[in-house]
Amino acid sequence: MRIEQDMKLDFKDVLIRPKRSTLTSRSEVDISRDYVFLHSQRKYHGIPIIAANMDATGTFDMARALARHQLSVAVHKHYREEQLLAFFAEQPAPPFAFYSMGITQPDYDKFRRVKEGAGETIEYVCVDVANGYTKAFVEFVQKLRAAYPTITIMAGNVVTGEMTEELILDGVDIVKVGIGPGSVCTTRRMSGVGYPQLSAIIECADAAHGLGGLVCADGGCTSPGDLAKAFGAGSDFIMLGGMLAGHDECEAEVVEEGGVRKMRFYGMSSEEAMNKYSGGVADYRAAEGKEVLLDCRGSVESTVQEILGGVRSACTYVGARKLKELSKRTTFIRVSQQLNEVFGPA
C-alpha cells in the first residue's frame, strides 16, 4: 500500500482566471477544431463535443440533431444490426458518428458484419469498457487496429498517463478519460476506485500529446463552465451524458410525477440497464450505476446553444480567439473547500 501526496483536483475545485483580451464579442470566437488522427490519418473538422454512447443519449435522432451544429454522437451498441446499417447508409451520412462496441467476440463479429455492409461510412469507432486497465482490453484494441488500419479508434476508460501512453502506442487515436465522474455512475461509491476528473484530464492529455495522440474527457461535466475547464485542462474532445439527457432526441421512457413529465436516465452499469440488456445483474458483481428522473427538456437545440455559448464566453474572458488557444491561455485558481461549503461549487 502507498499514498500519493500530490494534490488532485476536480472541476469544482478550480476557476479560470480572466486575462486581457482584444475580443469584443463572443461571435469572434471559433470553437471548432481541426485534427489529423495519429493512426487512421483521417482529418477532422468540427466542434469536439460528443454525446455519450448511453442508450438515452447515443441515439440516431441525437446524431442528426447534433450534426447540424458539427457535434458528434457515439451511437449506443444496443441497436440491432439492421438499424445500424440503415443509419450509416443514410445520405448524407451523419458526420462524426462513432460506432460503439464492447470487447467480446460477439461485439467484434457484429461490428465486422455492419462494417462490411456500411463500408467507408463508418469512420469512427468507440471501444468502451469501464476498466481500461485489463489485458483483454489492450489485446482487443491491438486486434481492431490490425484489422482496420484506417478507422479512427476512441477507446477507454483510463485515468493515468501511463495507460494513456500504452493505448496510443497500441493504436488508439483518442483515449477516453474518466472513471466514476458521471452523474449516474456509482463506481467510486461501490468500488472505491476513481480519480478526480480535472487532474485525470491534465495528466492524460500531457501523456497523449507527447505521442501525438488525443484525449476525450468522459464524465463529470454538469455545466458549460465545466466544459471550458476541461478544454482548458487540455482535453481535445468532451463526452456528455447527463447534460444531453431528458431531451426529445433521447430514447428513454417518459413518466409523469406530480403532474410533471419526466424522463428516465440511468447509467449503463446500473441494475436498470443490466436488467434490460443482460438479463439482470450477474451474481458475481454489483451494479455500478443508478437511475434518476429528469424533467423533460424539449428539443436539444436550446441546450446545445447554451453549451456552445458558455464555451465561447470562457474564451472571451481569457482572450482565446480559437478553442485550440484556450488551454494555452488557461490559468486555474484553486477554490478552497471552505468556499465550496459556503457558496456551493462553481
GROMACS .gro file of C-alpha atoms in nm:
model
  346
    1MET     CA    1   0.000   0.000   0.000
    2ARG     CA    2   0.118   0.353  -0.076
    3ILE     CA    3  -0.032   0.700  -0.055
    4GLU     CA    4   0.021   0.964  -0.321
    5GLN     CA    5   0.059   1.305  -0.165
    6ASP     CA    6   0.025   1.513  -0.484
    7MET     CA    7  -0.287   1.728  -0.495
    8LYS     CA    8  -0.560   1.608  -0.732
    9LEU     CA    9  -0.840   1.839  -0.846
   10ASP     CA   10  -1.193   1.815  -0.980
   11PHE     CA   11  -1.393   2.072  -1.176
   12LYS     CA   12  -1.547   2.215  -0.859
   13ASP     CA   13  -1.202   2.282  -0.712
   14VAL     CA   14  -1.095   2.549  -0.962
   15LEU     CA   15  -1.197   2.860  -1.152
   16ILE     CA   16  -1.038   3.003  -1.466
   17ARG     CA   17  -0.860   3.335  -1.412
   18PRO     CA   18  -0.960   3.609  -1.661
   19LYS     CA   19  -0.693   3.771  -1.877
   20ARG     CA   20  -0.669   4.072  -2.103
   21SER     CA   21  -0.839   4.025  -2.437
   22THR     CA   22  -0.877   4.202  -2.770
   23LEU     CA   23  -1.204   4.021  -2.840
   24THR     CA   24  -1.514   4.239  -2.840
   25SER     CA   25  -1.781   3.972  -2.892
   26ARG     CA   26  -1.837   3.601  -2.839
   27SER     CA   27  -1.918   3.581  -3.210
   28GLU     CA   28  -1.547   3.632  -3.285
   29VAL     CA   29  -1.456   3.301  -3.119
   30ASP     CA   30  -1.407   2.989  -3.332
   31ILE     CA   31  -1.482   2.681  -3.120
   32SER     CA   32  -1.422   2.425  -3.395
   33ARG     CA   33  -1.106   2.216  -3.410
   34ASP     CA   34  -0.902   2.056  -3.688
   35TYR     CA   35  -0.719   1.729  -3.625
   36VAL     CA   36  -0.534   1.466  -3.822
   37PHE     CA   37  -0.562   1.146  -3.619
   38LEU     CA   38  -0.234   0.975  -3.539
   39HIS     CA   39  -0.308   0.623  -3.663
   40SER     CA   40  -0.601   0.650  -3.903
   41GLN     CA   41  -0.459   0.968  -4.062
   42ARG     CA   42  -0.817   1.083  -4.119
   43LYS     CA   43  -0.891   1.453  -4.100
   44TYR     CA   44  -1.146   1.600  -3.860
   45HIS     CA   45  -1.310   1.942  -3.859
   46GLY     CA   46  -1.592   2.011  -3.615
   47ILE     CA   47  -1.684   2.110  -3.263
   48PRO     CA   48  -1.525   1.840  -3.043
   49ILE     CA   49  -1.823   1.753  -2.822
   50ILE     CA   50  -1.966   1.400  -2.832
   51ALA     CA   51  -2.296   1.267  -2.698
   52ALA     CA   52  -2.220   0.965  -2.479
   53ASN     CA   53  -2.288   0.612  -2.601
   54MET     CA   54  -2.565   0.561  -2.345
   55ASP     CA   55  -2.895   0.428  -2.472
   56ALA     CA   56  -3.068   0.756  -2.379
   57THR     CA   57  -2.822   0.993  -2.547
   58GLY     CA   58  -2.634   0.791  -2.810
   59THR     CA   59  -2.934   0.781  -3.041
   60PHE     CA   60  -2.990   0.826  -3.413
   61ASP     CA   61  -3.210   1.130  -3.355
   62MET     CA   62  -2.943   1.286  -3.133
   63ALA     CA   63  -2.683   1.227  -3.405
   64ARG     CA   64  -2.897   1.404  -3.663
   65ALA     CA   65  -2.969   1.697  -3.431
   66LEU     CA   66  -2.610   1.749  -3.320
   67ALA     CA   67  -2.474   1.711  -3.673
   68ARG     CA   68  -2.643   2.041  -3.759
   69HIS     CA   69  -2.402   2.205  -3.512
   70GLN     CA   70  -2.095   1.999  -3.613
   71LEU     CA   71  -2.112   1.796  -3.291
   72SER     CA   72  -2.071   1.419  -3.271
   73VAL     CA   73  -2.253   1.121  -3.121
   74ALA     CA   74  -2.123   0.784  -3.006
   75VAL     CA   75  -2.418   0.567  -3.112
   76HIS     CA   76  -2.500   0.315  -2.839
   77LYS     CA   77  -2.419  -0.051  -2.901
   78HIS     CA   78  -2.764  -0.196  -2.834
   79TYR     CA   79  -2.915  -0.113  -3.172
   80ARG     CA   80  -2.977  -0.413  -3.398
   81GLU     CA   81  -2.752  -0.471  -3.697
   82GLU     CA   82  -3.019  -0.374  -3.949
   83GLN     CA   83  -3.083  -0.048  -3.763
   84LEU     CA   84  -2.713   0.039  -3.765
   85LEU     CA   85  -2.680  -0.046  -4.134
   86ALA     CA   86  -2.976   0.176  -4.221
   87PHE     CA   87  -2.839   0.463  -4.014
   88PHE     CA   88  -2.489   0.457  -4.158
   89ALA     CA   89  -2.633   0.422  -4.508
   90GLU     CA   90  -2.826   0.750  -4.477
   91GLN     CA   91  -2.745   1.012  -4.739
   92PRO     CA   92  -2.583   1.228  -4.640
   93ALA     CA   93  -2.449   1.010  -4.360
   94PRO     CA   94  -2.436   1.192  -4.024
   95PRO     CA   95  -2.078   1.313  -3.987
   96PHE     CA   96  -1.857   1.209  -3.698
   97ALA     CA   97  -2.092   0.932  -3.575
   98PHE     CA   98  -1.898   0.677  -3.371
   99TYR     CA   99  -1.989   0.309  -3.386
  100SER     CA  100  -1.975   0.187  -3.023
  101MET     CA  101  -1.874  -0.159  -2.913
  102GLY     CA  102  -1.753  -0.369  -2.625
  103ILE     CA  103  -1.465  -0.615  -2.634
  104THR     CA  104  -1.637  -0.954  -2.652
  105GLN     CA  105  -1.620  -1.176  -2.959
  106PRO     CA  106  -1.991  -1.116  -3.037
  107ASP     CA  107  -1.920  -0.739  -3.025
  108TYR     CA  108  -1.638  -0.783  -3.274
  109ASP     CA  109  -1.838  -1.010  -3.503
  110LYS     CA  110  -2.132  -0.768  -3.506
  111PHE     CA  111  -1.903  -0.478  -3.594
  112ARG     CA  112  -1.738  -0.677  -3.873
  113ARG     CA  113  -2.075  -0.754  -4.032
  114VAL     CA  114  -2.202  -0.396  -4.003
  115LYS     CA  115  -1.873  -0.256  -4.133
  116GLU     CA  116  -1.886  -0.487  -4.434
  117GLY     CA  117  -2.236  -0.366  -4.512
  118ALA     CA  118  -2.179   0.003  -4.442
  119GLY     CA  119  -1.828   0.032  -4.584
  120GLU     CA  120  -1.646   0.362  -4.558
  121THR     CA  121  -1.942   0.540  -4.396
  122ILE     CA  122  -1.817   0.400  -4.063
  123GLU     CA  123  -1.502   0.603  -3.999
  124TYR     CA  124  -1.508   0.630  -3.619
  125VAL     CA  125  -1.528   0.354  -3.356
  126CYS     CA  126  -1.567   0.389  -2.980
  127VAL     CA  127  -1.439   0.090  -2.781
  128ASP     CA  128  -1.597   0.131  -2.441
  129VAL     CA  129  -1.523  -0.055  -2.118
  130ALA     CA  130  -1.548   0.054  -1.757
  131ASN     CA  131  -1.196  -0.064  -1.677
  132GLY     CA  132  -0.937   0.014  -1.942
  133TYR     CA  133  -0.652  -0.144  -1.747
  134THR     CA  134  -0.716  -0.507  -1.838
  135LYS     CA  135  -0.502  -0.718  -2.068
  136ALA     CA  136  -0.812  -0.826  -2.260
  137PHE     CA  137  -0.895  -0.463  -2.342
  138VAL     CA  138  -0.544  -0.388  -2.468
  139GLU     CA  139  -0.538  -0.703  -2.680
  140PHE     CA  140  -0.876  -0.618  -2.830
  141VAL     CA  141  -0.758  -0.269  -2.928
  142GLN     CA  142  -0.449  -0.418  -3.092
  143LYS     CA  143  -0.663  -0.668  -3.281
  144LEU     CA  144  -0.905  -0.399  -3.400
  145ARG     CA  145  -0.623  -0.170  -3.516
  146ALA     CA  146  -0.452  -0.452  -3.707
  147ALA     CA  147  -0.775  -0.545  -3.884
  148TYR     CA  148  -0.887  -0.189  -3.961
  149PRO     CA  149  -0.583   0.037  -4.002
  150THR     CA  150  -0.778   0.335  -4.141
  151ILE     CA  151  -1.059   0.369  -3.887
  152THR     CA  152  -1.031   0.627  -3.610
  153ILE     CA  153  -1.040   0.450  -3.274
  154MET     CA  154  -1.151   0.612  -2.949
  155ALA     CA  155  -1.109   0.379  -2.653
  156GLY     CA  156  -1.114   0.379  -2.274
  157ASN     CA  157  -1.171   0.441  -1.996
  158VAL     CA  158  -0.847   0.521  -1.812
  159VAL     CA  159  -0.727   0.800  -1.581
  160THR     CA  160  -0.347   0.782  -1.576
  161GLY     CA  161  -0.076   0.898  -1.809
  162GLU     CA  162   0.100   0.561  -1.825
  163MET     CA  163  -0.208   0.378  -1.953
  164THR     CA  164  -0.285   0.661  -2.192
  165GLU     CA  165   0.058   0.621  -2.346
  166GLU     CA  166   0.018   0.244  -2.376
  167LEU     CA  167  -0.317   0.273  -2.555
  168ILE     CA  168  -0.183   0.528  -2.802
  169LEU     CA  169   0.116   0.307  -2.877
  170ASP     CA  170  -0.127   0.017  -2.927
  171GLY     CA  171  -0.322   0.203  -3.196
  172VAL     CA  172  -0.577   0.425  -3.020
  173ASP     CA  173  -0.627   0.772  -3.172
  174ILE     CA  174  -0.838   0.921  -2.890
  175VAL     CA  175  -0.809   0.792  -2.531
  176LYS     CA  176  -1.127   0.822  -2.327
  177VAL     CA  177  -1.054   0.960  -1.978
  178GLY     CA  178  -1.270   0.916  -1.669
  179ILE     CA  179  -1.353   0.654  -1.407
  180GLY     CA  180  -1.654   0.729  -1.190
  181PRO     CA  181  -1.725   1.100  -1.253
  182GLY     CA  182  -2.057   1.056  -1.438
  183SER     CA  183  -2.380   1.183  -1.282
  184VAL     CA  184  -2.539   0.835  -1.284
  185CYS     CA  185  -2.221   0.637  -1.219
  186THR     CA  186  -2.164   0.487  -0.874
  187THR     CA  187  -1.828   0.320  -0.939
  188ARG     CA  188  -1.647   0.538  -0.684
  189ARG     CA  189  -1.901   0.462  -0.413
  190MET     CA  190  -1.928   0.090  -0.491
  191SER     CA  191  -1.561   0.012  -0.556
  192GLY     CA  192  -1.365   0.297  -0.402
  193VAL     CA  193  -1.182   0.338  -0.735
  194GLY     CA  194  -1.156   0.662  -0.930
  195TYR     CA  195  -0.956   0.978  -0.996
  196PRO     CA  196  -1.052   1.347  -0.976
  197GLN     CA  197  -1.151   1.429  -1.331
  198LEU     CA  198  -0.968   1.758  -1.385
  199SER     CA  199  -0.634   1.611  -1.276
  200ALA     CA  200  -0.701   1.299  -1.486
  201ILE     CA  201  -0.753   1.517  -1.793
  202ILE     CA  202  -0.438   1.722  -1.729
  203GLU     CA  203  -0.218   1.417  -1.678
  204CYS     CA  204  -0.362   1.206  -1.959
  205ALA     CA  205  -0.360   1.495  -2.206
  206ASP     CA  206   0.005   1.562  -2.129
  207ALA     CA  207   0.088   1.196  -2.192
  208ALA     CA  208  -0.120   1.173  -2.510
  209HIS     CA  209   0.003   1.494  -2.669
  210GLY     CA  210   0.363   1.390  -2.618
  211LEU     CA  211   0.300   1.096  -2.851
  212GLY     CA  212   0.077   1.278  -3.099
  213GLY     CA  213  -0.246   1.129  -2.963
  214LEU     CA  214  -0.563   1.291  -2.830
  215VAL     CA  215  -0.791   1.254  -2.526
  216CYS     CA  216  -1.164   1.275  -2.465
  217ALA     CA  217  -1.287   1.380  -2.121
  218ASP     CA  218  -1.573   1.143  -2.040
  219GLY     CA  219  -1.797   1.236  -1.748
  220GLY     CA  220  -1.820   1.494  -1.474
  221CYS     CA  221  -1.938   1.797  -1.674
  222THR     CA  222  -2.259   1.940  -1.531
  223SER     CA  223  -2.245   2.294  -1.674
  224PRO     CA  224  -2.093   2.481  -1.970
  225GLY     CA  225  -1.826   2.611  -1.734
  226ASP     CA  226  -1.710   2.254  -1.671
  227LEU     CA  227  -1.658   2.207  -2.044
  228ALA     CA  228  -1.449   2.524  -2.051
  229LYS     CA  229  -1.238   2.387  -1.765
  230ALA     CA  230  -1.198   2.050  -1.942
  231PHE     CA  231  -1.084   2.217  -2.265
  232GLY     CA  232  -0.861   2.448  -2.062
  233ALA     CA  233  -0.704   2.145  -1.896
  234GLY     CA  234  -0.603   2.008  -2.235
  235SER     CA  235  -0.890   1.783  -2.338
  236ASP     CA  236  -0.928   1.755  -2.716
  237PHE     CA  237  -1.284   1.613  -2.706
  238ILE     CA  238  -1.553   1.607  -2.438
  239MET     CA  239  -1.820   1.339  -2.399
  240LEU     CA  240  -2.153   1.439  -2.241
  241GLY     CA  241  -2.427   1.220  -2.095
  242GLY     CA  242  -2.640   1.388  -1.830
  243MET     CA  243  -2.618   1.734  -1.986
  244LEU     CA  244  -2.783   1.599  -2.303
  245ALA     CA  245  -3.032   1.368  -2.130
  246GLY     CA  246  -3.401   1.446  -2.091
  247HIS     CA  247  -3.448   1.583  -2.444
  248ASP     CA  248  -3.685   1.486  -2.723
  249GLU     CA  249  -3.398   1.327  -2.915
  250CYS     CA  250  -3.335   1.078  -2.632
  251GLU     CA  251  -3.481   0.729  -2.646
  252ALA     CA  252  -3.594   0.698  -2.287
  253GLU     CA  253  -3.915   0.620  -2.104
  254VAL     CA  254  -4.128   0.920  -2.010
  255VAL     CA  255  -4.331   0.906  -1.688
  256GLU     CA  256  -4.550   1.155  -1.507
  257GLU     CA  257  -4.471   1.251  -1.148
  258GLY     CA  258  -4.680   1.509  -0.967
  259GLY     CA  259  -4.821   1.630  -1.295
  260VAL     CA  260  -4.472   1.687  -1.440
  261ARG     CA  261  -4.340   1.485  -1.735
  262LYS     CA  262  -4.006   1.326  -1.653
  263MET     CA  263  -3.764   1.106  -1.843
  264ARG     CA  264  -3.575   0.809  -1.704
  265PHE     CA  265  -3.196   0.829  -1.720
  266TYR     CA  266  -2.964   0.560  -1.589
  267GLY     CA  267  -2.602   0.453  -1.602
  268MET     CA  268  -2.513   0.170  -1.837
  269SER     CA  269  -2.379  -0.036  -1.545
  270SER     CA  270  -2.694   0.020  -1.340
  271GLU     CA  271  -2.938  -0.251  -1.241
  272GLU     CA  272  -3.192  -0.100  -1.483
  273ALA     CA  273  -2.954  -0.128  -1.779
  274MET     CA  274  -2.841  -0.480  -1.693
  275ASN     CA  275  -3.199  -0.597  -1.650
  276LYS     CA  276  -3.279  -0.455  -1.992
  277TYR     CA  277  -2.979  -0.583  -2.186
  278SER     CA  278  -2.813  -0.862  -1.987
  279GLY     CA  279  -3.095  -1.045  -1.815
  280GLY     CA  280  -3.015  -0.896  -1.475
  281VAL     CA  281  -2.714  -0.834  -1.252
  282ALA     CA  282  -2.479  -1.132  -1.255
  283ASP     CA  283  -2.429  -1.300  -0.919
  284TYR     CA  284  -2.055  -1.218  -0.919
  285ARG     CA  285  -2.093  -0.841  -0.950
  286ALA     CA  286  -2.281  -0.539  -0.821
  287ALA     CA  287  -2.449  -0.260  -1.015
  288GLU     CA  288  -2.228   0.049  -1.053
  289GLY     CA  289  -2.488   0.295  -1.176
  290LYS     CA  290  -2.816   0.447  -1.072
  291GLU     CA  291  -3.142   0.570  -1.224
  292VAL     CA  292  -3.275   0.924  -1.194
  293LEU     CA  293  -3.580   1.105  -1.326
  294LEU     CA  294  -3.510   1.425  -1.521
  295ASP     CA  295  -3.760   1.690  -1.621
  296CYS     CA  296  -3.842   1.664  -1.990
  297ARG     CA  297  -3.649   1.948  -2.153
  298GLY     CA  298  -3.784   1.960  -2.508
  299SER     CA  299  -3.553   1.984  -2.806
  300VAL     CA  300  -3.179   1.959  -2.752
  301GLU     CA  301  -3.128   2.273  -2.962
  302SER     CA  302  -3.151   2.519  -2.672
  303THR     CA  303  -2.913   2.313  -2.458
  304VAL     CA  304  -2.658   2.298  -2.738
  305GLN     CA  305  -2.675   2.675  -2.779
  306GLU     CA  306  -2.625   2.718  -2.404
  307ILE     CA  307  -2.323   2.487  -2.401
  308LEU     CA  308  -2.157   2.645  -2.703
  309GLY     CA  309  -2.231   2.994  -2.575
  310GLY     CA  310  -2.069   2.915  -2.241
  311VAL     CA  311  -1.753   2.784  -2.404
  312ARG     CA  312  -1.733   3.090  -2.630
  313SER     CA  313  -1.778   3.313  -2.327
  314ALA     CA  314  -1.489   3.142  -2.146
  315CYS     CA  315  -1.269   3.202  -2.450
  316THR     CA  316  -1.351   3.575  -2.447
  317TYR     CA  317  -1.263   3.601  -2.077
  318VAL     CA  318  -0.910   3.474  -2.141
  319GLY     CA  319  -0.857   3.618  -2.489
  320ALA     CA  320  -0.866   3.292  -2.682
  321ARG     CA  321  -0.980   3.366  -3.037
  322LYS     CA  322  -0.986   2.995  -3.118
  323LEU     CA  323  -1.073   2.696  -2.900
  324LYS     CA  324  -0.727   2.548  -2.954
  325GLU     CA  325  -0.582   2.854  -2.777
  326LEU     CA  326  -0.789   2.805  -2.462
  327SER     CA  327  -0.554   2.560  -2.290
  328LYS     CA  328  -0.257   2.788  -2.359
  329ARG     CA  329  -0.437   3.083  -2.201
  330THR     CA  330  -0.589   2.899  -1.906
  331THR     CA  331  -0.467   2.960  -1.552
  332PHE     CA  332  -0.661   2.770  -1.289
  333ILE     CA  333  -0.723   2.922  -0.946
  334ARG     CA  334  -0.783   2.678  -0.665
  335VAL     CA  335  -1.109   2.734  -0.480
  336SER     CA  336  -1.087   2.646  -0.111
  337GLN     CA  337  -1.307   2.370   0.030
  338GLN     CA  338  -1.444   2.618   0.282
  339LEU     CA  339  -1.566   2.842  -0.002
  340ASN     CA  340  -1.731   2.544  -0.166
  341GLU     CA  341  -1.915   2.462   0.153
  342VAL     CA  342  -2.044   2.817   0.197
  343PHE     CA  343  -2.136   2.909  -0.161
  344GLY     CA  344  -2.153   2.573  -0.337
  345PRO     CA  345  -1.924   2.455  -0.618
  346ALA     CA  346  -1.852   2.695  -0.903
   0.00000   0.00000   0.00000
